[in-house]
Structures are given as structure tokens and as C-alpha cells.
Amino acid sequence: MTARILFVSSLLSVLLQAASHKHPNVIFVLADDLGIGDVSPTNPDCKIKTPHLQKMADEGITFMDAHSSSAVCTPTRYGVLTGRYNWRSRLARGVLSGTSEHLIPAERATVGHLLQNAGYHTQMIGKWHLGWDWAKADKSEKKWKDIDFTKPVKNGPDINGFTHYYGHCGSLDMPPYVWVDTGKVTALPDREEGVDRTEDPYGWYREGPIGPDFKIDQVLPHLFEKSVAYIKERAKKKKPFFLYLPLPAPHTPIVPVPPYKGASKMNPYADFMMQVDGHMGELFAAIKEAGVDENTLVFFTSDNGCSPQGNFEKLAEFGHDPSAGYRGHKADIYEGGHRVPMLARWPKGIKAGQKTNALACLTDLYDTMREITGQEKIDRGGEDSFSLVPAFKGKPKTTRSTLISHSISGHFSIRQGGWKLCLSAGSGGWSGPKENEAKKQGLPPIQLFNLKQDKAEKNNLQAKNQTKVQELIELLDTEVKNGRSTAGKKVPNDREVSYLPKGFSLPQ
């Protein structure tokens, strides 16, 4: 009897040990145009109620110095999935449209491929905005933008490591407005639709074809419904899953629905933020209901800072600042353009209630999952990705010591420690002074800031710190030319990368 008890006990121990080594399910939620000041975990003065995200932070880790790899949509998404800075690709500036061809080649390593190699089922649900290839219509036919919606979409997320996908191609204000389910349009567009900015400054979207099953104000709830169904379905299976959930909100069209519409008593942007938070609460409830809460790693972050479409002036009337005191906003090389909230919750793998000042970038998802799944590094994969696992374990920093940021116009900055060098005369984006304005004002072509002393980037120290300027430019030059910022073999960029402002030469 004693021997049998020992055998059962031993077997149970082995089974528990095997279960403890099972890879976590991973859900990566990427909000759209959400500022670091728009959620309470990263802004104690936040005037928008975000209780579910606060609870997530209380039960996990909050990164206070996290950054998107770009200050706008498409390039950041490239960085999230590839672990590589976007400016190494053919996309030198700007964003793609809803009709752009695919950006990430099938042979480029992605987080999706990495996790498929580890036995994961991988799914994309949401806003892709990395291009896919619509079928071309016969020239004799009158088709919108020469697209034939009856034919399969090619080179979508399925070539980039996703078993299945369901979503729309561009931002929610970019036509065509149709759902694509792993290469197939779910309902052919039956009309054209759009809302002018003058008609609705918050809820506008460009005119274009729209499917009968595509309801603009229901897109956000619909994507969460799809995600909840996916989680419940995959929880019944024996292998881990990866859900990449890029949201269309709170980007325009800003279209909150009841019970969130008017709930903030501030403006529709604040209402929409509350709706995002409410849906996150639904997501966590589904994870718990599915019985996979303990070993599911959930990230929540944003692709860049808040857009002026949120109406900063109106929000300021209520004491709310989407950039939380940092300079600039979406599109800018300043901190408000790319410093974003990043929360991670994993009951089994992250001690609750942590706040970290570890420097982090959204490109770091790739190497984080590589380490968690125990895979070897490869030369062409995650070239700019550093694992967040040390921070998860309570260490004050990861192995990341530098950060290269990029603005909508293709201007660069490099950060090391508290020092940040902006290779622009102005914001490099939409806030003042824009580049032309800065040049007319005779401002220096570069800017050097000490973020530890000057959070708002007001005091340009470049004239008095030429040695530091030279040091940071040389560091940037090395990381550009090596094709990577991580240790490893030198690899090529996809294009010739230039970063110095026109007319600027290095100090001799």
C-alpha cells in the first residue's frame, strides 16, 4: 500500500512538473493612438477611468519607460511582429493605406513563426495595417481601385506566421471596409460610405466601399467578441495559443457606444478609452472562465502616442494630458510620440504589483517569447529585440541599453541612459515646431536632451555637449550599419539607411 502511494505521489509530481513547464498562452493587445497618459497605471493624474487596466497592472508589471519603435501605426506593427526596427525595411517614412501591398516578406522571421515553431496555434484578430494583396480586377470591369473582392486575398498575416486571421487591412478610417477571414472577404461591399470631418470631427472616416456585415461603431466590440470566442475554443485544446489583437481604437473614427457613450463626461475620445478598458475587462473574464488564467501572458500597449484627433485642448479643460507631461504626441520624435504604456500580466510567471523603469521597446516581444519558449537565437530574426524576462523576474533592467526611435517623416533619435539625441530641428512630426518652421526659426539641426532632468525636452543641450553628441551619433551609426542593435553577426538592412539631417556634418 505504501509503495502504491509513493508511486502515485511520484507520478503526480512528474505530471505537475511537466505542467509547470508548459509554455504560456500569449495575448498581445495593441491599442491604436493611445497615449501614455491615457491609463492610470502610467499616469497617476489620468482623468479617464481605466479600472480594468489598473487591475491588470496591480496583478502584473507596469513598464514606465516603454516605447513603440515608431511614432505611427504601420512601422510600429512591423517592429512588434519582427523584433526589428521598421526603418531597416523598405518603409522609410509614413504608413500604408488600406490598399497597400504586403510589407513583411514570407521569409522574414516573426513572432508568429517563432511561436508556431514552439507548437502554438497562432491567430490575428483586428487591424492589420501591414498591407496584403487584394486580387486585381479585370480592366474591363468597373471595380473600386481595381480590386476584385470576390477573389482570395493573398500574402496576408498567414504568410507571416499566423495559422488564421480575421480583420481589416488598414486603419478604421481607411477603406475598403470589409472583413477578411484568412484570405476570404466575408461579405462583398454593397455600397460606398464615409463621414466628413466637418460632419463629425471625432467619428469621421474616408469614403469607400463597405460590406453589409461591417458596422463602423460595432467594429471594436465585434473584435473582442471574436477574441473571446477564440480564447474559449483554444482553451479546450492541448496546445498553447498566441492571439495577436491589434485594436482599431481609440484611433479615428472615435465611435463609443452605450454604455460608454457620454460616460466620461469629457469627450468622445475619453469615452472610447473607457470602452477599450471595459472590453479588456471582458477579455480577462473570458480567460478566467476558460480556466487558463494562471498560465496566460497578456500584454497591453499602444502603437504610438495619442493623436491630436483626441482633442488635447478639450481634454485639458478636465485636467487630462494624454502625453502625461512629455513633449509632443503621435507622429513626433519627442517622447509623446513613442513613449507608450506597456502592461504585462502572467500570474504564473510575473510577480504582481511591479513597476519598472527598465528601458523597453515593443520590438522586445520577439526575444521575450524566444527566451520563454527556449529557442536558439538566429542571425536574421529579432535583430532589435531584447528579452523582457529579467524585468518580469524583478531585475531593474534588461540587456537593452539603447533605443532608436523614428518619426512619421523618417527622423531618428537615439537614447542611451538619460541622454536622447534627436536628429531633427523640430518635432519630426505634427507638433510645433515642424521641420520647416524650425528651420525658418534658425533652430539647430539636432537636439540633445537629458530626460532625467528635462522630461518635457525643453532644454536643447547640443551646443554645450559636443562630445556626447559625437558619441551618440557614432553609436547610432554602428547600430544602423550592423543591421542590428543586439549582439550577433552583421546583417544587411533592406535599404540604404541615412539618418543625418540634410546639410548637417559631424563635428571634426
Short mmCIF file of C-alpha atoms in Angstrom, two decimals:
data_model
loop_
_atom_site.label_atom_id
_atom_site.label_comp_id
_atom_site.label_asym_id
_atom_site.label_seq_id
_atom_site.Cartn_x
_atom_site.Cartn_y
_atom_site.Cartn_z
CA MET A 1 0.00 0.00 0.00
CA THR A 2 2.82 2.37 0.95
CA ALA A 3 4.66 1.57 -2.29
CA ARG A 4 1.50 2.31 -4.28
CA ILE A 5 1.02 5.65 -2.51
CA LEU A 6 4.64 6.56 -3.21
CA PHE A 7 4.21 5.60 -6.88
CA VAL A 8 1.05 7.70 -7.25
CA SER A 9 2.71 10.59 -5.41
CA SER A 10 5.76 10.33 -7.65
CA LEU A 11 3.62 10.19 -10.79
CA LEU A 12 1.61 13.21 -9.66
CA SER A 13 4.83 15.11 -9.00
CA VAL A 14 6.09 14.32 -12.51
CA LEU A 15 2.80 15.41 -14.06
CA LEU A 16 2.76 18.65 -12.08
CA GLN A 17 6.36 19.33 -13.04
CA ALA A 18 5.54 18.72 -16.72
CA ALA A 19 2.57 21.06 -16.44
CA SER A 20 4.77 23.73 -14.84
CA HIS A 21 7.00 23.72 -17.94
CA LYS A 22 4.11 24.17 -20.36
CA HIS A 23 4.54 27.33 -22.40
CA PRO A 24 2.11 30.12 -21.53
CA ASN A 25 -0.71 31.19 -23.79
CA VAL A 26 0.10 34.68 -25.09
CA ILE A 27 -2.29 37.53 -25.87
CA PHE A 28 -0.77 40.74 -27.21
CA VAL A 29 -3.24 43.63 -27.24
CA LEU A 30 -2.06 46.63 -29.25
CA ALA A 31 -4.21 49.75 -28.85
CA ASP A 32 -4.15 52.40 -31.57
CA ASP A 33 -3.19 56.04 -30.81
CA LEU A 34 -3.42 55.62 -27.03
CA GLY A 35 -1.13 57.95 -25.06
CA ILE A 36 0.96 57.10 -22.02
CA GLY A 37 -1.23 59.50 -20.03
CA ASP A 38 -4.50 57.82 -21.00
CA VAL A 39 -4.38 54.97 -18.49
CA SER A 40 -3.98 55.22 -14.73
CA PRO A 41 -1.09 52.72 -14.32
CA THR A 42 1.31 55.03 -16.21
CA ASN A 43 -0.29 58.32 -15.22
CA PRO A 44 -1.45 58.92 -11.64
CA ASP A 45 -3.11 62.14 -12.87
CA CYS A 46 -5.16 60.31 -15.53
CA LYS A 47 -8.71 61.65 -15.55
CA ILE A 48 -10.11 58.81 -17.64
CA LYS A 49 -11.38 55.84 -15.63
CA THR A 50 -9.48 52.66 -16.57
CA PRO A 51 -10.19 50.25 -13.68
CA HIS A 52 -9.62 47.02 -15.62
CA LEU A 53 -6.22 48.12 -16.89
CA GLN A 54 -5.36 49.30 -13.39
CA LYS A 55 -6.29 45.86 -12.06
CA MET A 56 -4.13 44.28 -14.76
CA ALA A 57 -1.20 46.44 -13.63
CA ASP A 58 -1.82 45.62 -9.97
CA GLU A 59 -1.66 41.93 -10.84
CA GLY A 60 1.35 42.21 -13.13
CA ILE A 61 4.10 44.60 -14.18
CA THR A 62 3.97 48.18 -15.49
CA PHE A 63 6.77 49.44 -17.74
CA MET A 64 7.26 53.17 -17.17
CA ASP A 65 9.93 53.61 -19.87
CA ALA A 66 8.45 51.60 -22.76
CA HIS A 67 8.41 52.77 -26.37
CA SER A 68 6.88 51.94 -29.71
CA SER A 69 9.55 51.60 -32.40
CA SER A 70 7.87 54.38 -34.38
CA ALA A 71 5.55 57.28 -33.66
CA VAL A 72 2.94 55.97 -36.14
CA CYS A 73 0.92 52.84 -36.92
CA THR A 74 2.37 50.67 -39.69
CA PRO A 75 6.07 50.85 -38.78
CA THR A 76 5.41 50.01 -35.13
CA ARG A 77 3.40 46.94 -36.17
CA TYR A 78 6.32 45.83 -38.31
CA GLY A 79 8.58 46.11 -35.23
CA VAL A 80 6.19 44.26 -32.91
CA LEU A 81 6.00 41.22 -35.18
CA THR A 82 9.59 41.07 -36.47
CA GLY A 83 11.57 42.27 -33.45
CA ARG A 84 13.35 44.54 -35.91
CA TYR A 85 13.34 48.32 -36.26
CA ASN A 86 10.93 49.37 -39.00
CA TRP A 87 13.36 51.74 -40.73
CA ARG A 88 15.51 48.76 -41.73
CA SER A 89 12.65 47.72 -44.04
CA ARG A 90 11.56 49.40 -47.28
CA LEU A 91 9.19 51.63 -45.29
CA ALA A 92 11.33 54.74 -44.77
CA ARG A 93 8.52 57.04 -43.60
CA GLY A 94 4.77 57.32 -43.26
CA VAL A 95 2.22 54.50 -43.12
CA LEU A 96 0.50 52.13 -45.54
CA SER A 97 -3.08 52.52 -46.74
CA GLY A 98 -5.98 50.07 -46.86
CA THR A 99 -4.98 49.04 -50.38
CA SER A 100 -1.20 48.77 -49.95
CA GLU A 101 0.63 45.58 -50.87
CA HIS A 102 2.12 43.41 -48.13
CA LEU A 103 5.15 44.81 -46.28
CA ILE A 104 6.60 41.79 -44.45
CA PRO A 105 8.01 39.11 -46.78
CA ALA A 106 7.12 35.49 -46.06
CA GLU A 107 10.77 34.67 -45.37
CA ARG A 108 11.15 37.36 -42.66
CA ALA A 109 11.11 35.78 -39.18
CA THR A 110 8.21 36.91 -37.00
CA VAL A 111 6.85 36.24 -33.53
CA GLY A 112 4.16 34.18 -35.24
CA HIS A 113 6.73 31.91 -36.88
CA LEU A 114 8.68 31.67 -33.63
CA LEU A 115 5.63 30.53 -31.68
CA GLN A 116 4.47 28.17 -34.40
CA ASN A 117 7.88 26.51 -34.07
CA ALA A 118 7.14 26.06 -30.37
CA GLY A 119 3.84 24.32 -31.08
CA TYR A 120 1.49 27.30 -30.73
CA HIS A 121 -1.73 27.89 -32.61
CA THR A 122 -1.44 31.48 -33.82
CA GLN A 123 -4.26 33.88 -34.60
CA MET A 124 -4.51 37.55 -35.66
CA ILE A 125 -7.77 39.34 -34.93
CA GLY A 126 -8.05 43.05 -35.64
CA LYS A 127 -6.38 45.87 -37.55
CA TRP A 128 -3.52 44.53 -39.67
CA HIS A 129 -2.20 47.71 -41.35
CA LEU A 130 0.83 45.93 -42.79
CA GLY A 131 -0.62 45.51 -46.25
CA TRP A 132 -1.94 42.47 -48.04
CA ASP A 133 -2.50 41.82 -51.72
CA TRP A 134 -6.04 42.36 -52.95
CA ALA A 135 -6.98 40.49 -56.13
CA LYS A 136 -6.81 42.70 -59.20
CA ALA A 137 -9.99 43.16 -61.21
CA ASP A 138 -10.23 42.70 -64.95
CA LYS A 139 -9.55 46.03 -66.63
CA SER A 140 -12.87 45.84 -68.45
CA GLU A 141 -14.76 45.68 -65.18
CA LYS A 142 -15.58 48.75 -63.12
CA LYS A 143 -14.16 47.87 -59.72
CA TRP A 144 -13.18 50.15 -56.83
CA LYS A 145 -9.41 50.76 -57.03
CA ASP A 146 -9.28 47.78 -59.46
CA ILE A 147 -9.99 45.36 -56.59
CA ASP A 148 -11.98 42.18 -57.18
CA PHE A 149 -13.47 41.36 -53.76
CA THR A 150 -14.78 38.00 -54.99
CA LYS A 151 -11.28 36.59 -55.28
CA PRO A 152 -8.93 35.48 -52.45
CA VAL A 153 -6.66 37.95 -50.68
CA LYS A 154 -3.04 36.87 -50.91
CA ASN A 155 0.02 37.47 -48.71
CA GLY A 156 -1.93 38.32 -45.59
CA PRO A 157 -0.96 37.52 -41.98
CA ASP A 158 -0.96 33.82 -42.90
CA ILE A 159 2.44 34.21 -44.63
CA ASN A 160 3.78 35.93 -41.51
CA GLY A 161 3.25 33.12 -39.02
CA PHE A 162 -0.49 33.20 -38.33
CA THR A 163 -2.48 29.99 -38.68
CA HIS A 164 -5.64 32.04 -39.19
CA TYR A 165 -6.59 35.69 -39.24
CA TYR A 166 -9.70 37.85 -39.14
CA GLY A 167 -9.60 41.57 -39.61
CA HIS A 168 -9.47 44.67 -41.78
CA CYS A 169 -6.49 45.86 -43.78
CA GLY A 170 -5.80 49.46 -42.71
CA SER A 171 -6.89 51.88 -40.03
CA LEU A 172 -10.62 52.08 -39.40
CA ASP A 173 -10.77 55.38 -41.28
CA MET A 174 -9.21 53.77 -44.40
CA PRO A 175 -11.35 51.92 -46.96
CA PRO A 176 -12.18 49.30 -48.03
CA TYR A 177 -14.40 48.45 -45.08
CA VAL A 178 -14.71 44.67 -45.33
CA TRP A 179 -13.81 41.76 -43.08
CA VAL A 180 -11.25 39.29 -44.39
CA ASP A 181 -11.20 35.83 -42.84
CA THR A 182 -7.92 34.09 -43.73
CA GLY A 183 -7.92 35.26 -47.33
CA LYS A 184 -11.65 35.46 -47.97
CA VAL A 185 -13.89 38.55 -47.83
CA THR A 186 -16.84 37.66 -45.57
CA ALA A 187 -19.38 39.85 -47.43
CA LEU A 188 -18.96 41.73 -50.68
CA PRO A 189 -19.26 45.51 -50.40
CA ASP A 190 -22.70 46.68 -51.48
CA ARG A 191 -22.28 50.46 -51.30
CA GLU A 192 -19.84 53.28 -50.58
CA GLU A 193 -19.89 55.09 -47.27
CA GLY A 194 -17.95 57.74 -45.34
CA VAL A 195 -18.33 60.58 -42.85
CA ASP A 196 -16.80 64.02 -43.42
CA ARG A 197 -14.61 65.63 -40.75
CA THR A 198 -16.86 68.70 -40.71
CA GLU A 199 -19.85 66.44 -40.11
CA ASP A 200 -18.21 64.62 -37.19
CA PRO A 201 -14.70 65.72 -36.05
CA TYR A 202 -14.38 62.61 -33.88
CA GLY A 203 -16.21 59.92 -35.86
CA TRP A 204 -15.11 60.73 -39.43
CA TYR A 205 -13.82 58.11 -41.85
CA ARG A 206 -12.87 58.26 -45.54
CA GLU A 207 -15.43 57.34 -48.14
CA GLY A 208 -15.10 53.90 -49.70
CA PRO A 209 -16.79 50.52 -50.25
CA ILE A 210 -18.28 48.83 -47.23
CA GLY A 211 -19.68 45.35 -46.65
CA PRO A 212 -23.17 44.77 -45.19
CA ASP A 213 -21.63 42.98 -42.18
CA PHE A 214 -19.17 45.81 -41.42
CA LYS A 215 -20.63 48.29 -38.92
CA ILE A 216 -18.14 51.05 -38.06
CA ASP A 217 -19.28 51.64 -34.47
CA GLN A 218 -19.51 47.89 -33.82
CA VAL A 219 -16.01 47.00 -35.05
CA LEU A 220 -14.36 47.27 -31.62
CA PRO A 221 -16.99 45.19 -29.76
CA HIS A 222 -17.02 42.69 -32.63
CA LEU A 223 -13.26 42.13 -32.45
CA PHE A 224 -13.43 41.46 -28.73
CA GLU A 225 -16.35 39.07 -29.25
CA LYS A 226 -14.26 37.20 -31.82
CA SER A 227 -11.30 37.15 -29.43
CA VAL A 228 -13.35 35.84 -26.51
CA ALA A 229 -14.72 33.06 -28.72
CA TYR A 230 -11.19 32.20 -29.86
CA ILE A 231 -9.87 32.01 -26.28
CA LYS A 232 -12.69 29.73 -25.19
CA GLU A 233 -12.21 27.49 -28.22
CA ARG A 234 -8.43 27.20 -27.88
CA ALA A 235 -8.57 26.65 -24.11
CA LYS A 236 -10.18 23.27 -24.82
CA LYS A 237 -7.18 22.17 -26.89
CA LYS A 238 -3.93 20.71 -25.59
CA LYS A 239 -1.50 23.19 -27.13
CA PRO A 240 -0.79 26.83 -26.27
CA PHE A 241 -2.15 29.69 -28.34
CA PHE A 242 -0.93 33.13 -29.42
CA LEU A 243 -3.56 35.79 -30.04
CA TYR A 244 -2.31 38.99 -31.63
CA LEU A 245 -5.10 41.52 -31.05
CA PRO A 246 -4.34 44.90 -32.68
CA LEU A 247 -7.26 47.21 -31.90
CA PRO A 248 -8.64 49.98 -34.14
CA ALA A 249 -9.22 52.17 -31.07
CA PRO A 250 -9.02 54.84 -29.79
CA HIS A 251 -7.89 55.91 -33.31
CA THR A 252 -10.43 57.66 -35.54
CA PRO A 253 -13.26 57.05 -36.16
CA ILE A 254 -13.83 57.69 -32.47
CA VAL A 255 -17.21 55.99 -32.07
CA PRO A 256 -18.02 54.95 -28.49
CA VAL A 257 -21.25 53.02 -28.00
CA PRO A 258 -23.52 52.71 -24.93
CA PRO A 259 -22.93 52.34 -22.04
CA TYR A 260 -19.65 54.18 -22.71
CA LYS A 261 -21.00 56.94 -24.94
CA GLY A 262 -21.04 60.07 -22.77
CA ALA A 263 -19.78 58.13 -19.74
CA SER A 264 -16.59 60.15 -19.25
CA LYS A 265 -18.45 63.48 -19.28
CA MET A 266 -15.33 64.79 -21.05
CA ASN A 267 -15.44 63.99 -24.78
CA PRO A 268 -15.88 61.03 -27.17
CA TYR A 269 -12.15 60.20 -27.03
CA ALA A 270 -12.30 59.71 -23.25
CA ASP A 271 -15.49 57.68 -23.70
CA PHE A 272 -13.74 55.48 -26.29
CA MET A 273 -10.83 54.94 -23.91
CA MET A 274 -13.28 53.80 -21.24
CA GLN A 275 -14.76 51.39 -23.79
CA VAL A 276 -11.32 49.91 -24.53
CA ASP A 277 -10.85 49.41 -20.80
CA GLY A 278 -14.29 47.81 -20.47
CA HIS A 279 -13.54 45.33 -23.24
CA MET A 280 -10.26 44.44 -21.56
CA GLY A 281 -12.31 43.53 -18.51
CA GLU A 282 -14.39 41.21 -20.71
CA LEU A 283 -11.22 39.65 -22.08
CA PHE A 284 -9.85 38.85 -18.62
CA ALA A 285 -13.22 37.45 -17.55
CA ALA A 286 -13.13 35.13 -20.56
CA ILE A 287 -9.60 33.97 -19.75
CA LYS A 288 -10.67 33.07 -16.22
CA GLU A 289 -13.89 31.42 -17.37
CA ALA A 290 -11.89 29.32 -19.83
CA GLY A 291 -9.69 28.08 -16.99
CA VAL A 292 -6.40 29.33 -18.46
CA ASP A 293 -5.83 32.45 -16.36
CA GLU A 294 -2.83 31.19 -14.39
CA ASN A 295 -0.67 30.44 -17.41
CA THR A 296 -1.73 33.13 -19.86
CA LEU A 297 0.64 36.03 -20.51
CA VAL A 298 -1.29 39.14 -21.53
CA PHE A 299 0.34 42.32 -22.83
CA PHE A 300 -1.43 45.65 -23.25
CA THR A 301 0.27 48.54 -25.02
CA SER A 302 -0.15 51.11 -27.80
CA ASP A 303 1.37 51.61 -31.25
CA ASN A 304 2.29 55.26 -30.59
CA GLY A 305 1.21 58.31 -28.61
CA CYS A 306 -2.19 59.96 -28.67
CA SER A 307 -3.32 61.71 -31.84
CA PRO A 308 -4.48 65.34 -31.89
CA GLN A 309 -7.79 63.85 -33.08
CA GLY A 310 -8.47 63.14 -29.41
CA ASN A 311 -8.72 66.92 -28.88
CA PHE A 312 -5.98 67.81 -26.40
CA GLU A 313 -7.49 71.23 -25.72
CA LYS A 314 -10.84 69.81 -24.68
CA LEU A 315 -9.23 67.14 -22.51
CA ALA A 316 -7.05 69.78 -20.85
CA GLU A 317 -10.22 71.52 -19.64
CA PHE A 318 -10.68 68.49 -17.39
CA GLY A 319 -7.01 68.36 -16.34
CA HIS A 320 -6.21 65.39 -18.59
CA ASP A 321 -2.99 65.17 -20.62
CA PRO A 322 -2.67 62.15 -22.96
CA SER A 323 1.12 62.66 -23.04
CA ALA A 324 1.39 62.91 -19.23
CA GLY A 325 3.77 65.86 -19.30
CA TYR A 326 6.01 64.54 -22.05
CA ARG A 327 6.52 66.69 -25.13
CA GLY A 328 4.62 66.09 -28.35
CA HIS A 329 2.20 63.42 -29.48
CA LYS A 330 1.60 60.89 -32.25
CA ALA A 331 3.97 61.27 -35.26
CA ASP A 332 6.68 63.12 -33.27
CA ILE A 333 10.24 62.15 -32.42
CA TYR A 334 9.62 63.69 -28.98
CA GLU A 335 8.64 61.36 -26.11
CA GLY A 336 4.91 61.94 -26.52
CA GLY A 337 5.18 60.34 -29.95
CA HIS A 338 6.60 56.98 -28.93
CA ARG A 339 6.60 56.58 -25.13
CA VAL A 340 3.64 54.30 -24.50
CA PRO A 341 2.00 52.36 -21.67
CA MET A 342 3.05 48.72 -21.51
CA LEU A 343 1.50 46.31 -19.03
CA ALA A 344 2.10 42.58 -18.73
CA ARG A 345 0.21 40.10 -16.55
CA TRP A 346 1.09 36.43 -16.13
CA PRO A 347 0.13 35.01 -12.72
CA LYS A 348 2.47 32.05 -13.13
CA GLY A 349 5.45 33.99 -14.41
CA ILE A 350 5.26 37.62 -13.22
CA LYS A 351 5.17 38.75 -9.59
CA ALA A 352 2.19 41.04 -9.06
CA GLY A 353 2.39 44.77 -8.39
CA GLN A 354 5.70 45.56 -10.08
CA LYS A 355 6.65 48.89 -11.62
CA THR A 356 9.86 49.02 -13.60
CA ASN A 357 11.99 51.74 -15.17
CA ALA A 358 13.72 49.19 -17.40
CA LEU A 359 14.09 50.60 -20.92
CA ALA A 360 11.82 48.62 -23.23
CA CYS A 361 10.62 48.66 -26.82
CA LEU A 362 7.71 46.88 -28.47
CA THR A 363 10.26 45.06 -30.64
CA ASP A 364 11.16 43.19 -27.44
CA LEU A 365 8.18 40.83 -27.74
CA TYR A 366 10.16 38.62 -30.14
CA ASP A 367 13.11 37.87 -27.87
CA THR A 368 10.89 37.64 -24.80
CA MET A 369 8.97 34.80 -26.41
CA ARG A 370 12.16 33.25 -27.78
CA GLU A 371 13.53 33.02 -24.23
CA ILE A 372 10.27 31.81 -22.69
CA THR A 373 9.96 29.04 -25.29
CA GLY A 374 13.64 28.14 -25.04
CA GLN A 375 14.62 28.63 -28.67
CA GLU A 376 18.03 29.49 -30.06
CA LYS A 377 18.82 32.95 -31.45
CA ILE A 378 19.09 33.26 -35.22
CA ASP A 379 21.03 35.84 -37.24
CA ARG A 380 18.04 37.20 -39.14
CA GLY A 381 15.29 37.34 -36.58
CA GLY A 382 14.70 39.75 -33.70
CA GLU A 383 17.71 41.89 -34.63
CA ASP A 384 16.49 44.70 -32.36
CA SER A 385 14.76 42.63 -29.70
CA PHE A 386 15.83 42.21 -26.06
CA SER A 387 14.05 39.84 -23.69
CA LEU A 388 11.82 41.37 -21.02
CA VAL A 389 12.12 38.26 -18.84
CA PRO A 390 14.71 39.85 -16.49
CA ALA A 391 12.20 42.62 -15.74
CA PHE A 392 9.46 40.03 -15.22
CA LYS A 393 11.72 38.49 -12.58
CA GLY A 394 12.19 41.79 -10.76
CA LYS A 395 15.57 42.88 -12.12
CA PRO A 396 15.88 46.67 -12.58
CA LYS A 397 16.85 46.42 -16.25
CA THR A 398 17.12 44.08 -19.21
CA THR A 399 20.10 43.80 -21.56
CA ARG A 400 18.70 46.69 -23.64
CA SER A 401 20.87 49.80 -23.20
CA THR A 402 19.91 51.85 -26.28
CA LEU A 403 16.73 52.79 -28.09
CA ILE A 404 16.38 54.13 -31.62
CA SER A 405 13.10 55.91 -32.32
CA HIS A 406 11.60 57.05 -35.61
CA SER A 407 9.07 59.74 -36.55
CA ILE A 408 6.45 59.82 -39.29
CA SER A 409 8.75 61.85 -41.56
CA GLY A 410 11.66 59.47 -41.06
CA HIS A 411 13.64 61.44 -38.48
CA PHE A 412 15.69 59.49 -35.95
CA SER A 413 16.56 59.74 -32.29
CA ILE A 414 18.85 57.59 -30.18
CA ARG A 415 18.64 57.13 -26.46
CA GLN A 416 21.23 55.84 -24.01
CA GLY A 417 20.66 56.20 -20.30
CA GLY A 418 19.09 59.60 -19.69
CA TRP A 419 20.54 61.09 -22.86
CA LYS A 420 18.47 61.42 -26.02
CA LEU A 421 19.72 62.81 -29.31
CA CYS A 422 17.08 63.88 -31.85
CA LEU A 423 18.35 64.20 -35.40
CA SER A 424 15.81 66.86 -36.24
CA ALA A 425 15.43 70.60 -35.81
CA GLY A 426 11.83 70.27 -34.65
CA SER A 427 9.32 67.56 -33.83
CA GLY A 428 9.90 65.50 -36.96
CA GLY A 429 6.14 65.09 -36.90
CA TRP A 430 2.94 67.06 -36.40
CA SER A 431 3.50 69.19 -33.30
CA GLY A 432 5.26 72.54 -33.39
CA PRO A 433 7.74 73.39 -34.50
CA LYS A 434 7.50 71.22 -37.61
CA GLU A 435 10.74 70.87 -39.55
CA ASN A 436 10.14 73.74 -41.97
CA GLU A 437 9.11 76.03 -39.13
CA ALA A 438 12.15 75.04 -37.08
CA LYS A 439 14.49 75.80 -39.99
CA LYS A 440 12.85 79.20 -40.56
CA GLN A 441 13.38 79.95 -36.86
CA GLY A 442 17.08 79.09 -37.28
CA LEU A 443 16.95 76.27 -34.75
CA PRO A 444 19.91 73.83 -34.65
CA PRO A 445 19.52 70.77 -36.92
CA ILE A 446 19.88 68.41 -33.94
CA GLN A 447 18.65 68.36 -30.35
CA LEU A 448 20.18 66.81 -27.25
CA PHE A 449 18.13 66.31 -24.10
CA ASN A 450 18.77 64.90 -20.66
CA LEU A 451 15.48 63.19 -19.89
CA LYS A 452 16.35 62.64 -16.24
CA GLN A 453 16.47 66.40 -15.72
CA ASP A 454 14.20 67.53 -18.54
CA LYS A 455 11.21 65.24 -19.05
CA ALA A 456 9.50 67.77 -21.34
CA GLU A 457 12.51 68.09 -23.70
CA LYS A 458 12.63 71.88 -23.42
CA ASN A 459 16.35 72.46 -22.99
CA ASN A 460 18.50 71.64 -26.04
CA LEU A 461 22.00 70.87 -24.71
CA GLN A 462 23.71 70.03 -28.01
CA ALA A 463 25.84 73.21 -28.20
CA LYS A 464 27.46 72.56 -24.82
CA ASN A 465 27.82 68.79 -25.17
CA GLN A 466 29.52 68.13 -28.50
CA THR A 467 31.33 65.11 -27.07
CA LYS A 468 28.05 63.46 -26.09
CA VAL A 469 26.56 64.32 -29.50
CA GLN A 470 29.50 62.68 -31.27
CA GLU A 471 29.31 59.64 -29.01
CA LEU A 472 25.60 59.09 -29.67
CA ILE A 473 25.90 59.61 -33.42
CA GLU A 474 28.71 57.06 -33.57
CA LEU A 475 26.58 54.64 -31.57
CA LEU A 476 23.64 55.18 -33.92
CA ASP A 477 25.91 54.75 -36.93
CA THR A 478 27.16 51.41 -35.58
CA GLU A 479 23.67 50.07 -34.93
CA VAL A 480 22.47 51.19 -38.35
CA LYS A 481 25.41 49.68 -40.24
CA ASN A 482 25.42 46.41 -38.28
CA GLY A 483 21.82 45.77 -39.28
CA ARG A 484 21.10 45.03 -35.63
CA SER A 485 21.31 46.55 -32.15
CA THR A 486 21.65 43.15 -30.47
CA ALA A 487 24.86 41.14 -30.30
CA GLY A 488 25.42 38.91 -33.29
CA LYS A 489 26.50 38.64 -36.87
CA LYS A 490 26.38 41.77 -39.02
CA VAL A 491 23.37 41.58 -41.36
CA PRO A 492 22.12 43.87 -44.14
CA ASN A 493 19.27 46.35 -43.93
CA ASP A 494 16.64 46.15 -46.66
CA ARG A 495 17.61 49.59 -47.98
CA GLU A 496 20.27 52.26 -47.72
CA VAL A 497 19.57 53.99 -44.41
CA SER A 498 20.50 57.65 -43.97
CA TYR A 499 19.84 59.38 -40.67
CA LEU A 500 21.75 62.69 -40.59
CA PRO A 501 19.72 65.86 -41.29
CA LYS A 502 20.41 67.45 -44.68
CA GLY A 503 23.33 69.85 -44.51
CA PHE A 504 24.50 68.54 -41.13
CA SER A 505 28.04 67.23 -40.82
CA LEU A 506 29.68 65.50 -37.91
CA PRO A 507 31.91 67.60 -35.63
CA GLN A 508 35.59 67.17 -36.51
#
